Short mmCIF file of the N, C-alpha and C atoms (twelve columns), coordinates in Angstrom:
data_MODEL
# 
_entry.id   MODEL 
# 
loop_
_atom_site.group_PDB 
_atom_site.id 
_atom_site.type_symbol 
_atom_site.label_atom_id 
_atom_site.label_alt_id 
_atom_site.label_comp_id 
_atom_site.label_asym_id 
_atom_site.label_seq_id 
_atom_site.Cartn_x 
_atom_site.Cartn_y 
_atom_site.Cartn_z 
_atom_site.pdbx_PDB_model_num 
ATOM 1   N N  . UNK A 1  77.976 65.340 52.998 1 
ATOM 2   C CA . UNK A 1  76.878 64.757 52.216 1 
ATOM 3   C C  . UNK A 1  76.164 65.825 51.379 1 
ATOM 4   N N  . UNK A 2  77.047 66.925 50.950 1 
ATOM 5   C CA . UNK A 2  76.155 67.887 50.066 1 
ATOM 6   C C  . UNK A 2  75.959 67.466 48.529 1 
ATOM 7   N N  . UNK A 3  76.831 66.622 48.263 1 
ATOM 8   C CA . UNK A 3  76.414 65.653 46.923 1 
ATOM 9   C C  . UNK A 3  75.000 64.890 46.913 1 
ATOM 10  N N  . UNK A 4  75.272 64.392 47.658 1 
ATOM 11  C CA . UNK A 4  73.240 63.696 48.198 1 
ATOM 12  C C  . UNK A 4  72.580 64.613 48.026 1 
ATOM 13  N N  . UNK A 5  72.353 65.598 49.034 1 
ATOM 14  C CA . UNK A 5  71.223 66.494 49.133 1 
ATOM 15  C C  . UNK A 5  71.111 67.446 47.700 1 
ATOM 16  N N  . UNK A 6  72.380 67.756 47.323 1 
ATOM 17  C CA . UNK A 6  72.208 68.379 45.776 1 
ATOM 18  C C  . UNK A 6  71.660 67.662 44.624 1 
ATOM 19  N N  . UNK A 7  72.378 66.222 44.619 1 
ATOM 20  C CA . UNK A 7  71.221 65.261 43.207 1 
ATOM 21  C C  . UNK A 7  70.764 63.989 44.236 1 
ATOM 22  N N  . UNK A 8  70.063 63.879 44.886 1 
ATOM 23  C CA . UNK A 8  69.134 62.993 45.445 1 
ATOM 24  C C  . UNK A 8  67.767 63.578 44.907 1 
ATOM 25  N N  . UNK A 9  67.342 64.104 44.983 1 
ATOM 26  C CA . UNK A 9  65.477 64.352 44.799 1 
ATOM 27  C C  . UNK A 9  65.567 65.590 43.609 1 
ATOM 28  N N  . UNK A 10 66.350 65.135 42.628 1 
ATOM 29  C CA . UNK A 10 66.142 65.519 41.130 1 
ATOM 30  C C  . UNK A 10 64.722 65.335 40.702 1 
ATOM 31  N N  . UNK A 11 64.367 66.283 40.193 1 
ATOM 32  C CA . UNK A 11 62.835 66.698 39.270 1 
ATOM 33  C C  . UNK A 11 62.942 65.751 38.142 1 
ATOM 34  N N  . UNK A 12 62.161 64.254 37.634 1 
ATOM 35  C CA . UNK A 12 62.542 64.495 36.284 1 
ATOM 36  C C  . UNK A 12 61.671 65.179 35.503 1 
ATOM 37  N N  . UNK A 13 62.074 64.776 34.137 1 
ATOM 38  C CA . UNK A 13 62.141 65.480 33.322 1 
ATOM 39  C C  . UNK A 13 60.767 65.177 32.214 1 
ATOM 40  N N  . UNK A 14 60.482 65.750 31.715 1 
ATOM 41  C CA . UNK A 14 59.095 65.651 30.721 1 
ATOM 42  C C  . UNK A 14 59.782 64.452 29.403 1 
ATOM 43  N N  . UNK A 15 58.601 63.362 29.847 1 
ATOM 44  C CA . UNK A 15 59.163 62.591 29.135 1 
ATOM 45  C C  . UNK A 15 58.781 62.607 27.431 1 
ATOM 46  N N  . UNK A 16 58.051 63.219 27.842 1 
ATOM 47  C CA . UNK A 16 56.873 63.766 26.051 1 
ATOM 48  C C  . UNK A 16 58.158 64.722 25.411 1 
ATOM 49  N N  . UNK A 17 58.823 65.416 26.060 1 
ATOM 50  C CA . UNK A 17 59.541 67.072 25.438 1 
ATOM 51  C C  . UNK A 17 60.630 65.937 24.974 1 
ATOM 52  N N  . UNK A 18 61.231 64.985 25.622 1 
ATOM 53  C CA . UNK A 18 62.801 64.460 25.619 1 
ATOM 54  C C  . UNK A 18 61.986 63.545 24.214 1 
ATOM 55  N N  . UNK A 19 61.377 63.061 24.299 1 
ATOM 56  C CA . UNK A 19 61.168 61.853 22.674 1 
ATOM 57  C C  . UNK A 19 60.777 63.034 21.694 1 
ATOM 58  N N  . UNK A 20 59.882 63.987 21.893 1 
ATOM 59  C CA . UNK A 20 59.960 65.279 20.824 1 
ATOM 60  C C  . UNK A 20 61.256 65.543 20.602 1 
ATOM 61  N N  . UNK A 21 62.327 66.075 21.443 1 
ATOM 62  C CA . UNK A 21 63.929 66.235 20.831 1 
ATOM 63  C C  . UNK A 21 64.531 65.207 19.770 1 
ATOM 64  N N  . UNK A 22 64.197 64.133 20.440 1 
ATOM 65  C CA . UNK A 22 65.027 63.164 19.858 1 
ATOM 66  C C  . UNK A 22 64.345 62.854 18.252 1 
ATOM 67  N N  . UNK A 23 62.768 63.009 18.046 1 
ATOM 68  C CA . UNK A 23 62.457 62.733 16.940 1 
ATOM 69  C C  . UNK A 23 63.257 63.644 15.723 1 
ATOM 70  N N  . UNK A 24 63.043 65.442 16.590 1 
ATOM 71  C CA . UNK A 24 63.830 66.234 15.845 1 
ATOM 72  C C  . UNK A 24 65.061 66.625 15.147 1 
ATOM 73  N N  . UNK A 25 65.621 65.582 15.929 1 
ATOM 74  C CA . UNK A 25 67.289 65.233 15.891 1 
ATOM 75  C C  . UNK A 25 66.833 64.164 14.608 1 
ATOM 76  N N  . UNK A 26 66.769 63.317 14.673 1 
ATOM 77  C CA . UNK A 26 67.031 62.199 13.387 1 
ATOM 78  C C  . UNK A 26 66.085 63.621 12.474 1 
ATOM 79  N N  . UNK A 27 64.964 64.037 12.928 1 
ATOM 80  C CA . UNK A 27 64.411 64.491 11.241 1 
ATOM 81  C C  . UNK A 27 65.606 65.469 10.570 1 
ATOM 82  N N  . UNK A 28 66.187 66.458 11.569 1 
ATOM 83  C CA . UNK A 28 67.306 67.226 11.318 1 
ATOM 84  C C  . UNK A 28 68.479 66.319 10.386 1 
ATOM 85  N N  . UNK A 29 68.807 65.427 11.234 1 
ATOM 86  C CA . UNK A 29 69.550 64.421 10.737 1 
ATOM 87  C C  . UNK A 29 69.629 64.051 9.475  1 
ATOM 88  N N  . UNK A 30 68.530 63.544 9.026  1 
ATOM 89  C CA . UNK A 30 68.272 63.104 7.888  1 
ATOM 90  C C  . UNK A 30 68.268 63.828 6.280  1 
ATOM 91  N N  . UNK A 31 67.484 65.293 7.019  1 
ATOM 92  C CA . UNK A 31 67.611 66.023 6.223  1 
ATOM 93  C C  . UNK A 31 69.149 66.447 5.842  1 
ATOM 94  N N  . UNK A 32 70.120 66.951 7.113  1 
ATOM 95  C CA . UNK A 32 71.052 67.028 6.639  1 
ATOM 96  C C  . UNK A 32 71.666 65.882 5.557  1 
ATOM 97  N N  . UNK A 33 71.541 64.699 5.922  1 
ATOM 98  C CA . UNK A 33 72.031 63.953 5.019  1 
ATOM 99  C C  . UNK A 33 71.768 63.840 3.560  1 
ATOM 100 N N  . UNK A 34 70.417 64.172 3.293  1 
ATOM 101 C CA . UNK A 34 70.031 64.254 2.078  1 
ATOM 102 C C  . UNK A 34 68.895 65.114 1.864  1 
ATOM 103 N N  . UNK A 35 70.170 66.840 1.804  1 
ATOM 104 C CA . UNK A 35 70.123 67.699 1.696  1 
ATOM 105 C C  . UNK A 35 69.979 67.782 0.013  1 
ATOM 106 N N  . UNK A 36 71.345 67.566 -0.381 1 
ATOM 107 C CA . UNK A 36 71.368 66.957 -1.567 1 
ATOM 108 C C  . UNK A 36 70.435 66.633 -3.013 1 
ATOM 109 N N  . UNK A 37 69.899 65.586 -2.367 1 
ATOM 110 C CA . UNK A 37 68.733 64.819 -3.362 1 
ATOM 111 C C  . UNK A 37 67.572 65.880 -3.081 1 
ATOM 112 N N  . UNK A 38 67.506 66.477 -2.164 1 
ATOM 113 C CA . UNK A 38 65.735 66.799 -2.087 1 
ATOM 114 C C  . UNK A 38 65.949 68.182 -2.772 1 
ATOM 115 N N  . UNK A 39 67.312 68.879 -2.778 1 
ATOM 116 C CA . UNK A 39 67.431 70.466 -3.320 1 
ATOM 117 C C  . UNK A 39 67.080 69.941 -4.803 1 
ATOM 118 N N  . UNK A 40 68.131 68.946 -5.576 1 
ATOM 119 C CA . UNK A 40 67.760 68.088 -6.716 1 
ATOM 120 C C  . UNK A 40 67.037 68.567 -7.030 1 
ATOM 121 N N  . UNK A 41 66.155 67.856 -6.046 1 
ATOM 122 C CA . UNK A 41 64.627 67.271 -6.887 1 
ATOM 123 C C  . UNK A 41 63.948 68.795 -6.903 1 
ATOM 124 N N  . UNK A 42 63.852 69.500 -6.292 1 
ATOM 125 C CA . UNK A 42 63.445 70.807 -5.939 1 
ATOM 126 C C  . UNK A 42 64.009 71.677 -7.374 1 
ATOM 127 N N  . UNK A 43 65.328 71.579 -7.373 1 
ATOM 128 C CA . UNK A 43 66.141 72.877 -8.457 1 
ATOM 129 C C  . UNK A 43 66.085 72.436 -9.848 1 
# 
């Protein structure tokens, strides 16, 4: 039973930090996608 005792009473995890990642991911995201248009508009 060292599978139990190893992930049975897992810490979670900060639920504030994990939706901060994820916002960062689509903004990353996005930007990559339209990288493009915004240099454009910029150059």
């Amino acid at each position: 039973m060292e599978f139990k005792r190893r992930f049975g009473n897992r810490k979670r995890g900060n639920p504030k930090r994990g939706l901060f990642l994820v916002i960062l991911l689509i903004i990353v995201l996005y930007l990559f996608f339209n990288a493009e248009k915004i240099l454009g508009r910029f150059l």
